[in-house]
C-alpha cells in the first residue's frame, strides 16, 4: 500500500464524497474509486458503505483512518526534515514558545543569528503541556518554553524567570495601582480558554481565595483578549511581560493583591544530541535571564 493511496482515503473521509475528494486531488472519480476498492481488497474489509444517497465510513474504516492519518503525517514530517537537510548545512532549529515570550526571544534570536548567519529557525506556539511534551518526545522541536516544570526523567526543565500576572484595563478605568483580588469578581473578565495552563493558574488562584469571577469572554490568545479590552468589553489578566507587547499599547497594567505569578521554563531532551547552534541558542536563552 502506498502513501498516495492513504492520502486518497483521507480525502474521501474529509469530504465525505468521492466527487469532492476527486476534485480536491485533481484526479478522476473512477480512478479514485478504483484506488479505494483496491485498498479494501488488500485490507480484506470495507472502509465505506456506499448507497445511492449517502456515503458512510465503517467502524473498521474509522480505526484505519487513525493509523492512516498518523502515517501520512509522519511521512510528510520526514520529507520536510530531509528537504531541510538538503538545502542547508545547518538544519533549522525548531522550538516552541509561549505567546508572551515572543518579545524577549526575538532579541535572543537576533544575537544568535549574528553568530550563525546561515542558521534558519522555525518557531511554533504551544500552550498545552501535553502538546509540548509530545513535541519534545517525538523530536518535532529541539526545545520548548513552558509555564510549568515538566516532571519527566528524559526531559531537562530549567527555570528561566518568574513573572506576575497583571490586570489589564482601559486607560483611566481604574485609578489605583493595585487591585484587591476580592474586587476582581465584580469586574467583567476576559480569560483564556480552560485547556490552557494560564487559565488553570487563574482558576486555582480564584478557588484558593474563594472568588467567583464574572467571566464574560474566553479566548485562545492574549492578543484577542487585549483587543476585547480595547473595545471596552471587559478586563483581562495576562502575564506581565506580555503587557510590553504592541497589542497592549494604550492599556493600563494594574498589580493584583495578593499577587499571582508563574515560572517560565526551557525544556529539552536530555539524551538528544543537538547541534552546536541549537545548544548555543538554549544557553543564550538561559544567559539572557541570568543577567536581567
mmCIF file of C-alpha atoms in Angstrom:
data_model
loop_
_atom_site.group_PDB
_atom_site.id
_atom_site.type_symbol
_atom_site.label_atom_id
_atom_site.label_comp_id
_atom_site.label_asym_id
_atom_site.label_seq_id
_atom_site.Cartn_x
_atom_site.Cartn_y
_atom_site.Cartn_z
ATOM 1 C CA UNK A 1 0.000 0.000 0.000
ATOM 2 C CA UNK A 2 1.374 3.394 -0.986
ATOM 3 C CA UNK A 3 1.243 6.744 0.818
ATOM 4 C CA UNK A 4 -0.725 8.258 -2.065
ATOM 5 C CA UNK A 5 -3.463 5.659 -1.531
ATOM 6 C CA UNK A 6 -3.678 6.660 2.117
ATOM 7 C CA UNK A 7 -3.949 10.308 1.082
ATOM 8 C CA UNK A 8 -6.778 9.370 -1.295
ATOM 9 C CA UNK A 9 -8.583 7.616 1.555
ATOM 10 C CA UNK A 10 -8.106 10.574 3.927
ATOM 11 C CA UNK A 11 -9.503 12.944 1.300
ATOM 12 C CA UNK A 12 -12.658 10.848 0.876
ATOM 13 C CA UNK A 13 -13.176 10.842 4.654
ATOM 14 C CA UNK A 14 -12.534 14.579 4.882
ATOM 15 C CA UNK A 15 -15.030 15.488 2.167
ATOM 16 C CA UNK A 16 -17.402 12.553 2.750
ATOM 17 C CA UNK A 17 -17.720 12.393 -1.003
ATOM 18 C CA UNK A 18 -15.854 10.675 -3.830
ATOM 19 C CA UNK A 19 -16.729 13.501 -6.192
ATOM 20 C CA UNK A 20 -15.433 16.306 -3.977
ATOM 21 C CA UNK A 21 -12.363 14.313 -2.950
ATOM 22 C CA UNK A 22 -11.523 13.631 -6.602
ATOM 23 C CA UNK A 23 -11.840 17.343 -7.392
ATOM 24 C CA UNK A 24 -9.541 18.195 -4.473
ATOM 25 C CA UNK A 25 -6.992 15.573 -5.555
ATOM 26 C CA UNK A 26 -7.232 16.571 -9.230
ATOM 27 C CA UNK A 27 -7.907 13.020 -10.371
ATOM 28 C CA UNK A 28 -10.926 11.407 -11.995
ATOM 29 C CA UNK A 29 -13.637 9.948 -9.802
ATOM 30 C CA UNK A 30 -13.332 6.472 -11.401
ATOM 31 C CA UNK A 31 -9.595 6.439 -10.621
ATOM 32 C CA UNK A 32 -10.269 7.383 -7.007
ATOM 33 C CA UNK A 33 -12.997 4.755 -6.674
ATOM 34 C CA UNK A 34 -10.707 2.080 -8.150
ATOM 35 C CA UNK A 35 -7.916 3.028 -5.735
ATOM 36 C CA UNK A 36 -10.200 2.798 -2.685
ATOM 37 C CA UNK A 37 -11.598 -0.566 -3.846
ATOM 38 C CA UNK A 38 -8.021 -1.835 -4.272
ATOM 39 C CA UNK A 39 -7.240 -0.748 -0.704
ATOM 40 C CA UNK A 40 -10.337 -2.521 0.613
ATOM 41 C CA UNK A 41 -9.368 -5.695 -1.258
ATOM 42 C CA UNK A 42 -5.831 -5.564 0.163
ATOM 43 C CA UNK A 43 -7.130 -4.972 3.686
ATOM 44 C CA UNK A 44 -9.858 -7.600 3.484
ATOM 45 C CA UNK A 45 -12.651 -5.375 4.796
ATOM 46 C CA UNK A 46 -14.752 -2.432 3.538
ATOM 47 C CA UNK A 47 -13.776 1.104 4.508
ATOM 48 C CA UNK A 48 -17.041 2.685 3.366
ATOM 49 C CA UNK A 49 -20.680 1.748 2.997
ATOM 50 C CA UNK A 50 -21.945 3.220 -0.247
ATOM 51 C CA UNK A 51 -25.569 3.792 -1.203
ATOM 52 C CA UNK A 52 -27.106 5.931 -3.897
ATOM 53 C CA UNK A 53 -27.932 8.584 -1.291
ATOM 54 C CA UNK A 54 -25.013 8.660 1.137
ATOM 55 C CA UNK A 55 -21.515 7.543 1.985
ATOM 56 C CA UNK A 56 -20.665 6.256 5.466
ATOM 57 C CA UNK A 57 -17.341 5.156 6.926
ATOM 58 C CA UNK A 58 -17.345 1.735 8.593
ATOM 59 C CA UNK A 59 -16.162 1.048 12.149
ATOM 60 C CA UNK A 60 -13.019 -0.598 10.795
ATOM 61 C CA UNK A 61 -12.658 2.358 8.448
ATOM 62 C CA UNK A 62 -12.603 4.693 11.455
ATOM 63 C CA UNK A 63 -9.836 2.666 13.077
ATOM 64 C CA UNK A 64 -7.884 2.562 9.810
ATOM 65 C CA UNK A 65 -8.332 6.334 9.444
ATOM 66 C CA UNK A 66 -6.440 6.946 12.694
ATOM 67 C CA UNK A 67 -3.478 4.882 11.535
ATOM 68 C CA UNK A 68 -3.541 6.344 8.016
ATOM 69 C CA UNK A 69 -3.588 9.898 9.344
ATOM 70 C CA UNK A 70 -0.609 9.186 11.600
ATOM 71 C CA UNK A 71 1.364 7.515 8.796
ATOM 72 C CA UNK A 72 0.762 10.337 6.312
ATOM 73 C CA UNK A 73 1.662 12.970 8.899
ATOM 74 C CA UNK A 74 4.893 11.132 9.757
ATOM 75 C CA UNK A 75 5.716 10.756 6.063
ATOM 76 C CA UNK A 76 5.374 14.488 5.406
ATOM 77 C CA UNK A 77 7.367 15.384 8.505
ATOM 78 C CA UNK A 78 10.143 13.074 7.337
ATOM 79 C CA UNK A 79 10.139 14.653 3.873
ATOM 80 C CA UNK A 80 10.276 18.090 5.471
ATOM 81 C CA UNK A 81 13.315 17.118 7.523
ATOM 82 C CA UNK A 82 15.091 15.577 4.537
ATOM 83 C CA UNK A 83 14.384 18.687 2.464
ATOM 84 C CA UNK A 84 15.702 20.788 5.300
ATOM 85 C CA UNK A 85 18.977 18.839 5.340
ATOM 86 C CA UNK A 86 19.280 19.112 1.560
ATOM 87 C CA UNK A 87 19.039 22.902 1.289
ATOM 88 C CA UNK A 88 21.291 23.809 4.188
ATOM 89 C CA UNK A 89 24.325 22.515 6.035
ATOM 90 C CA UNK A 90 22.691 23.908 9.184
ATOM 91 C CA UNK A 91 19.202 22.390 9.580
ATOM 92 C CA UNK A 92 16.526 24.592 11.046
ATOM 93 C CA UNK A 93 16.400 24.973 14.793
ATOM 94 C CA UNK A 94 12.803 24.213 15.688
ATOM 95 C CA UNK A 95 11.357 25.256 19.001
ATOM 96 C CA UNK A 96 8.060 26.157 20.606
ATOM 97 C CA UNK A 97 7.335 29.326 22.556
ATOM 98 C CA UNK A 98 4.529 30.862 24.572
ATOM 99 C CA UNK A 99 2.687 33.874 23.230
ATOM 100 C CA UNK A 100 4.025 36.108 25.994
ATOM 101 C CA UNK A 101 7.682 35.203 25.310
ATOM 102 C CA UNK A 102 7.955 36.407 21.705
ATOM 103 C CA UNK A 103 9.399 39.822 22.614
ATOM 104 C CA UNK A 104 12.488 38.632 24.508
ATOM 105 C CA UNK A 105 13.015 35.506 22.396
ATOM 106 C CA UNK A 106 13.268 37.780 19.336
ATOM 107 C CA UNK A 107 16.228 39.580 20.934
ATOM 108 C CA UNK A 108 17.947 36.286 21.749
ATOM 109 C CA UNK A 109 17.469 35.026 18.180
ATOM 110 C CA UNK A 110 18.806 38.297 16.808
ATOM 111 C CA UNK A 111 22.021 37.860 18.802
ATOM 112 C CA UNK A 112 22.245 34.181 17.867
ATOM 113 C CA UNK A 113 21.831 34.974 14.175
ATOM 114 C CA UNK A 114 24.809 37.327 14.313
ATOM 115 C CA UNK A 115 26.915 34.361 15.420
ATOM 116 C CA UNK A 116 25.378 31.862 12.965
ATOM 117 C CA UNK A 117 24.478 33.889 9.889
ATOM 118 C CA UNK A 118 23.324 30.910 7.792
ATOM 119 C CA UNK A 119 21.149 29.473 10.541
ATOM 120 C CA UNK A 120 17.421 29.126 9.919
ATOM 121 C CA UNK A 121 14.692 28.863 12.537
ATOM 122 C CA UNK A 122 11.174 27.513 12.806
ATOM 123 C CA UNK A 123 9.010 28.670 15.701
ATOM 124 C CA UNK A 124 5.595 27.429 16.781
ATOM 125 C CA UNK A 125 3.359 28.498 19.641
ATOM 126 C CA UNK A 126 2.309 25.733 22.007
ATOM 127 C CA UNK A 127 0.401 26.303 25.240
ATOM 128 C CA UNK A 128 -0.827 22.824 26.141
ATOM 129 C CA UNK A 129 1.609 20.874 28.336
ATOM 130 C CA UNK A 130 0.522 17.667 26.622
ATOM 131 C CA UNK A 131 1.396 19.116 23.208
ATOM 132 C CA UNK A 132 4.723 20.494 24.423
ATOM 133 C CA UNK A 133 5.789 17.160 25.927
ATOM 134 C CA UNK A 134 4.659 15.272 22.823
ATOM 135 C CA UNK A 135 6.643 17.610 20.547
ATOM 136 C CA UNK A 136 9.793 17.060 22.573
ATOM 137 C CA UNK A 137 9.437 13.283 22.810
ATOM 138 C CA UNK A 138 8.627 12.973 19.088
ATOM 139 C CA UNK A 139 11.647 15.122 18.110
ATOM 140 C CA UNK A 140 9.363 17.702 16.492
ATOM 141 C CA UNK A 141 11.186 20.537 18.308
ATOM 142 C CA UNK A 142 14.694 20.914 19.679
ATOM 143 C CA UNK A 143 13.481 22.713 22.786
ATOM 144 C CA UNK A 144 10.312 24.250 24.179
ATOM 145 C CA UNK A 145 9.278 27.000 26.563
ATOM 146 C CA UNK A 146 6.593 26.191 29.131
ATOM 147 C CA UNK A 147 4.936 27.843 32.113
ATOM 148 C CA UNK A 148 5.141 24.693 34.226
ATOM 149 C CA UNK A 149 8.049 22.433 35.100
ATOM 150 C CA UNK A 150 7.975 19.175 33.124
ATOM 151 C CA UNK A 151 8.407 16.269 35.522
ATOM 152 C CA UNK A 152 9.880 13.666 33.161
ATOM 153 C CA UNK A 153 13.160 11.777 33.634
ATOM 154 C CA UNK A 154 14.004 12.178 29.954
ATOM 155 C CA UNK A 155 13.354 15.942 29.845
ATOM 156 C CA UNK A 156 15.557 18.656 31.350
ATOM 157 C CA UNK A 157 13.386 21.526 32.623
ATOM 158 C CA UNK A 158 15.366 24.678 33.527
ATOM 159 C CA UNK A 159 13.646 27.660 35.206
ATOM 160 C CA UNK A 160 14.297 30.960 33.396
ATOM 161 C CA UNK A 161 12.325 33.622 35.271
ATOM 162 C CA UNK A 162 9.242 34.384 37.338
ATOM 163 C CA UNK A 163 6.625 36.827 36.149
ATOM 164 C CA UNK A 164 3.470 38.109 37.827
ATOM 165 C CA UNK A 165 0.032 38.273 36.265
ATOM 166 C CA UNK A 166 -1.476 41.744 35.968
ATOM 167 C CA UNK A 167 -4.974 43.093 35.411
ATOM 168 C CA UNK A 168 -5.227 44.857 32.046
ATOM 169 C CA UNK A 169 -7.691 47.749 31.929
ATOM 170 C CA UNK A 170 -8.623 50.540 29.529
ATOM 171 C CA UNK A 171 -6.813 53.813 30.220
ATOM 172 C CA UNK A 172 -8.339 55.556 33.234
ATOM 173 C CA UNK A 173 -10.816 52.776 34.025
ATOM 174 C CA UNK A 174 -9.151 52.033 37.378
ATOM 175 C CA UNK A 175 -7.186 54.740 39.174
ATOM 176 C CA UNK A 176 -5.466 52.543 41.748
ATOM 177 C CA UNK A 177 -2.077 50.942 41.082
ATOM 178 C CA UNK A 178 -3.218 47.775 42.869
ATOM 179 C CA UNK A 179 -6.443 45.796 42.690
ATOM 180 C CA UNK A 180 -7.549 43.535 45.520
ATOM 181 C CA UNK A 181 -8.387 40.017 44.417
ATOM 182 C CA UNK A 182 -11.838 40.235 46.063
ATOM 183 C CA UNK A 183 -12.743 43.128 43.774
ATOM 184 C CA UNK A 184 -11.969 41.088 40.636
ATOM 185 C CA UNK A 185 -15.257 39.204 40.935
ATOM 186 C CA UNK A 186 -17.116 42.466 40.354
ATOM 187 C CA UNK A 187 -15.377 43.059 37.003
ATOM 188 C CA UNK A 188 -16.329 41.560 33.599
ATOM 189 C CA UNK A 189 -13.307 39.353 32.874
ATOM 190 C CA UNK A 190 -11.865 38.059 29.605
ATOM 191 C CA UNK A 191 -9.821 34.920 30.323
ATOM 192 C CA UNK A 192 -8.047 32.154 28.369
ATOM 193 C CA UNK A 193 -9.983 29.007 27.500
ATOM 194 C CA UNK A 194 -9.949 26.233 30.076
ATOM 195 C CA UNK A 195 -7.462 23.926 28.320
ATOM 196 C CA UNK A 196 -4.597 26.388 28.763
ATOM 197 C CA UNK A 197 -2.170 26.419 31.680
ATOM 198 C CA UNK A 198 -2.676 30.144 32.334
ATOM 199 C CA UNK A 199 -6.377 29.522 32.885
ATOM 200 C CA UNK A 200 -5.553 26.690 35.264
ATOM 201 C CA UNK A 201 -3.300 29.051 37.237
ATOM 202 C CA UNK A 202 -6.089 31.613 37.467
ATOM 203 C CA UNK A 203 -8.761 29.062 38.370
ATOM 204 C CA UNK A 204 -6.589 27.711 41.194
ATOM 205 C CA UNK A 205 -5.952 31.262 42.412
ATOM 206 C CA UNK A 206 -9.667 32.109 42.454
ATOM 207 C CA UNK A 207 -10.558 28.818 44.113
ATOM 208 C CA UNK A 208 -7.933 29.290 46.823
ATOM 209 C CA UNK A 209 -9.325 32.741 47.644
ATOM 210 C CA UNK A 210 -12.965 31.606 47.282
ATOM 211 C CA UNK A 211 -13.549 34.103 44.479
ATOM 212 C CA UNK A 212 -16.240 33.604 41.847
ATOM 213 C CA UNK A 213 -15.063 35.523 38.761
ATOM 214 C CA UNK A 214 -17.522 37.090 36.329
ATOM 215 C CA UNK A 215 -16.178 35.659 33.052
ATOM 216 C CA UNK A 216 -17.841 37.290 30.060
ATOM 217 C CA UNK A 217 -15.467 36.065 27.341
ATOM 218 C CA UNK A 218 -12.997 33.216 26.863
ATOM 219 C CA UNK A 219 -10.388 33.183 24.132
ATOM 220 C CA UNK A 220 -7.286 31.333 22.912
ATOM 221 C CA UNK A 221 -4.831 34.223 22.709
ATOM 222 C CA UNK A 222 -3.705 37.195 24.808
ATOM 223 C CA UNK A 223 -3.791 39.286 21.631
ATOM 224 C CA UNK A 224 -7.525 38.663 21.264
ATOM 225 C CA UNK A 225 -8.101 39.327 24.966
ATOM 226 C CA UNK A 226 -6.349 42.709 24.841
ATOM 227 C CA UNK A 227 -8.262 43.598 21.661
ATOM 228 C CA UNK A 228 -11.528 42.970 23.508
ATOM 229 C CA UNK A 229 -10.296 45.205 26.349
ATOM 230 C CA UNK A 230 -9.560 47.919 23.798
ATOM 231 C CA UNK A 231 -13.180 47.539 22.644
ATOM 232 C CA UNK A 232 -14.470 48.041 26.171
ATOM 233 C CA UNK A 233 -15.825 44.509 26.564
ATOM 234 C CA UNK A 234 -14.122 43.875 29.890
ATOM 235 C CA UNK A 235 -10.793 43.373 31.642
ATOM 236 C CA UNK A 236 -8.206 40.650 31.228
ATOM 237 C CA UNK A 237 -5.463 39.071 33.333
ATOM 238 C CA UNK A 238 -2.241 38.321 31.478
ATOM 239 C CA UNK A 239 1.476 37.749 32.233
ATOM 240 C CA UNK A 240 3.373 40.943 32.992
ATOM 241 C CA UNK A 241 5.808 40.668 30.085
ATOM 242 C CA UNK A 242 3.031 40.398 27.509
ATOM 243 C CA UNK A 243 1.897 43.859 28.649
ATOM 244 C CA UNK A 244 5.011 45.199 26.905
ATOM 245 C CA UNK A 245 3.761 43.903 23.558
ATOM 246 C CA UNK A 246 2.220 46.005 20.813
ATOM 247 C CA UNK A 247 -1.241 44.549 21.474
ATOM 248 C CA UNK A 248 -1.314 46.077 24.962
ATOM 249 C CA UNK A 249 -0.453 49.628 23.841
ATOM 250 C CA UNK A 250 -2.641 52.315 25.439
ATOM 251 C CA UNK A 251 -3.881 49.962 28.141
ATOM 252 C CA UNK A 252 -3.058 50.045 31.847
ATOM 253 C CA UNK A 253 -1.489 47.237 33.871
ATOM 254 C CA UNK A 254 -2.664 47.026 37.485
ATOM 255 C CA UNK A 255 -0.991 44.841 40.126
ATOM 256 C CA UNK A 256 -3.166 42.184 41.741
ATOM 257 C CA UNK A 257 -3.059 41.731 45.515
ATOM 258 C CA UNK A 258 -2.332 39.097 46.716
ATOM 259 C CA UNK A 259 -0.062 38.554 43.742
ATOM 260 C CA UNK A 260 -0.205 35.608 41.381
ATOM 261 C CA UNK A 261 2.759 34.619 39.239
ATOM 262 C CA UNK A 262 4.173 31.844 37.098
ATOM 263 C CA UNK A 263 7.617 30.484 36.260
ATOM 264 C CA UNK A 264 8.818 30.101 32.684
ATOM 265 C CA UNK A 265 10.954 27.027 31.888
ATOM 266 C CA UNK A 266 13.087 25.983 28.939
ATOM 267 C CA UNK A 267 12.852 22.247 28.203
ATOM 268 C CA UNK A 268 14.857 19.830 26.082
ATOM 269 C CA UNK A 269 15.511 16.089 25.834
ATOM 270 C CA UNK A 270 18.446 15.011 27.990
ATOM 271 C CA UNK A 271 19.646 12.241 25.668
ATOM 272 C CA UNK A 272 19.141 14.031 22.339
ATOM 273 C CA UNK A 273 22.369 15.142 20.688
ATOM 274 C CA UNK A 274 21.766 18.691 19.487
ATOM 275 C CA UNK A 275 23.851 20.687 17.038
ATOM 276 C CA UNK A 276 26.241 23.352 18.325
ATOM 277 C CA UNK A 277 23.937 26.207 17.169
ATOM 278 C CA UNK A 278 20.927 24.615 18.909
ATOM 279 C CA UNK A 279 22.872 24.130 22.144
ATOM 280 C CA UNK A 280 24.156 27.690 21.929
ATOM 281 C CA UNK A 281 20.640 29.060 21.471
ATOM 282 C CA UNK A 282 19.459 27.208 24.578
ATOM 283 C CA UNK A 283 22.444 28.545 26.539
ATOM 284 C CA UNK A 284 21.756 32.088 25.343
ATOM 285 C CA UNK A 285 18.106 31.861 26.440
ATOM 286 C CA UNK A 286 19.272 30.844 29.915
ATOM 287 C CA UNK A 287 22.002 33.508 29.982
ATOM 288 C CA UNK A 288 19.597 36.237 28.890
ATOM 289 C CA UNK A 289 17.583 35.860 32.090
ATOM 290 C CA UNK A 290 20.586 35.222 34.294
ATOM 291 C CA UNK A 291 21.803 38.757 33.619
ATOM 292 C CA UNK A 292 18.441 40.549 33.573
#
